[in-house]
Amino acid sequence: MAERISAVKGMNDLLPEQMGVWHRIEDQARGTLERFGFGEVRTPILEKTALFVRGVGEETDIVGKEMYTFEDRGGEAKAGTMVSLRPEGTAPAVRAAIEHNVFGQEPLVRWYYLGPMFRRERQQKGRYRQFYQVGAEIYGASAPHADAELIDAGQAFLSSLDIGEITLEINSLGDESCRPKYIEALVGYLKSRALDLCPECQRRLQTNTLRVLDCKNESCKRVTAEAPSVDAFLCEPCREHFATLLGLLDGLSIEYVVNPRIVRGLDYYTRTVFEFVSHLQGEGGLGSQNTVCAGGRYDRLVKNLGGPEVPAVGFAAGLDRLALLSAKNAWGARPPELFLVSLGEQARQRALLLASELRRKGAFVDQDLRGGGLKAQMRRADKSGATFTLVIGESELASGKANLKRMATGEQREVVLSSLFDELSGSRSTR
RNA sequence: GUGAGUGUAGCUCAAUCGGCAGAGCACAGGACUGUGGCUCCUGGGGUUGAGGGUUCGAUCCCCUUCACUCACCCCA
């Protein structure tokens, strides 16, 4: 046997028996988002690296060390451009909107995307190098009503999935006028307690101060528990935006927990940030990668990427994690209506023809293409979950009639082969 | 990138102190001439992840390596 070639590390195959769950999730995502007025955008999986460096932030882990980046082939002597497999969907969507001058034509735009993303991290439960996200974004509305509607859409999508309890945590990071002051105060405080911080956080103190708030180290948690909180530093417009948003969520009966420790990994967030988290553990749960959907407001991103000044809010949901939570739901493939069993070469050809005709009319028909004995084919029919089975042999070929057997009860009834489709649809409607 | 755990049949797992590699499920066939499920019988299936070492002898002990899983980290 030739040497086997395995899949690339961290990249998983999704086999047909899992797709029932995936299709269900994708259908719910599309259905929910389209009811909320979002239209789908599909962008390339490959983008110029510069898009993510500028859009997501050069200092972020995602861009700094997790992208699949390589040089596209240039011409003979010319060097190619650096390109990357997309690690997230927002920057490409914004790029596309700018490129097609969407903001020039529509003051308010609602887009969603769904597809694979790539990050070269060490894999773990719910974290893979190729993973799938569905994201929704509202461009053009700075009012907290946009944040509220977006969160409502996310909540509606998640609650359509039967994945156990999901809690919404929310926070405001402020904007360019107040966040710097907060960070300054935070750095000041953390420096005074630096000795109690883990080595990792002592380093973060300089590079990415907000992340210290996110640390799970017990000692760090004690320190940050008494740290100055963002809400004390929010400027008046930011404070009002946040307060109004919380009020709107109350009005929508969406439960939330204000969590001042929420920090997002992408640089572009301003004001609102939120996470939907699952606390299911163990079998059927998520382990430590338990954020199932997260997002926030990014009012400067469009401008940073060369577009007009357009405010935006968005979220992204991790489909792999939702699939993990849904795995217990047996959303299997649909069984066939009819399974054809044939005996002998003549009958086999007739069955092939019959199956083709019925399928073209819209029936779901299966058969055992390997042929074989009656018993084997019947077993196959049983296993397929088919509602009916029909055996075609010499006598049926001669008479043009056959017994249609209902598998659940074992009862049989003689039908004329030429009217088989009507027989099937008749019993379909009376079912 | 760091750490820990696990690798035995398609799947889930056994194998005593280092002593002939097994079971259940699944698959195939039969008991039952052209009617599935239940029961019983039979059968095919293995480089014990790979490579090396210790030993008369290694699934078992040691080293290396690879893969997977979980956690750190990071994030959806």
Short mmCIF file of C-alpha atoms (C1' of nucleotides) in Angstrom, two decimals, chain A residues 61 119 123-125 127 133 204 211 264-265 288-289 291 294 374 382-383 396 405 407, chain B residues 1-3 27-29 32 34-37 67-76:
data_model
loop_
_atom_site.label_atom_id
_atom_site.label_comp_id
_atom_site.label_asym_id
_atom_site.label_seq_id
_atom_site.Cartn_x
_atom_site.Cartn_y
_atom_site.Cartn_z
CA ASP A 61 -1.54 37.71 18.34
CA ARG A 119 -5.36 30.77 12.41
CA GLN A 123 -5.43 23.03 18.36
CA GLN A 124 -7.71 22.30 21.25
CA LYS A 125 -11.33 21.43 21.85
CA ARG A 127 -10.20 25.64 18.44
CA GLN A 133 -17.57 31.66 11.45
CA ARG A 204 1.57 42.55 29.18
CA ARG A 211 -5.28 41.92 28.54
CA ARG A 264 -11.28 41.74 22.81
CA GLY A 265 -8.28 40.46 20.95
CA SER A 288 -12.04 26.36 28.03
CA GLN A 289 -12.77 27.67 24.55
CA THR A 291 -17.00 31.82 23.78
CA ALA A 294 -18.47 37.72 20.27
CA LEU A 374 -32.37 -10.53 -1.49
CA ASP A 382 -33.79 -1.51 6.61
CA LYS A 383 -30.58 0.21 7.53
CA GLU A 396 -42.59 -8.15 -11.51
CA LYS A 405 -43.77 -2.76 1.48
CA MET A 407 -41.05 -1.08 6.47
"C1'" G B 1 5.21 28.62 21.23
"C1'" U B 2 4.92 25.72 26.51
"C1'" G B 3 3.12 21.53 29.52
"C1'" C B 27 -19.15 -5.48 8.20
"C1'" A B 28 -19.90 -10.21 5.17
"C1'" G B 29 -22.24 -15.08 4.79
"C1'" C B 32 -34.72 -19.32 6.48
"C1'" G B 34 -38.27 -14.13 -3.40
"C1'" U B 35 -38.79 -10.21 1.89
"C1'" G B 36 -35.51 -6.37 6.76
"C1'" G B 37 -35.44 -5.91 12.30
"C1'" A B 67 -0.12 11.77 15.63
"C1'" C B 68 -4.25 12.81 18.58
"C1'" U B 69 -6.53 14.91 23.08
"C1'" C B 70 -6.70 18.37 26.94
"C1'" A B 71 -4.72 22.57 29.36
"C1'" C B 72 -1.59 27.17 29.21
"C1'" C B 73 -1.64 30.93 25.76
"C1'" C B 74 -5.03 33.02 22.48
"C1'" C B 75 -9.83 33.46 20.71
"C1'" A B 76 -15.01 32.54 17.77
#
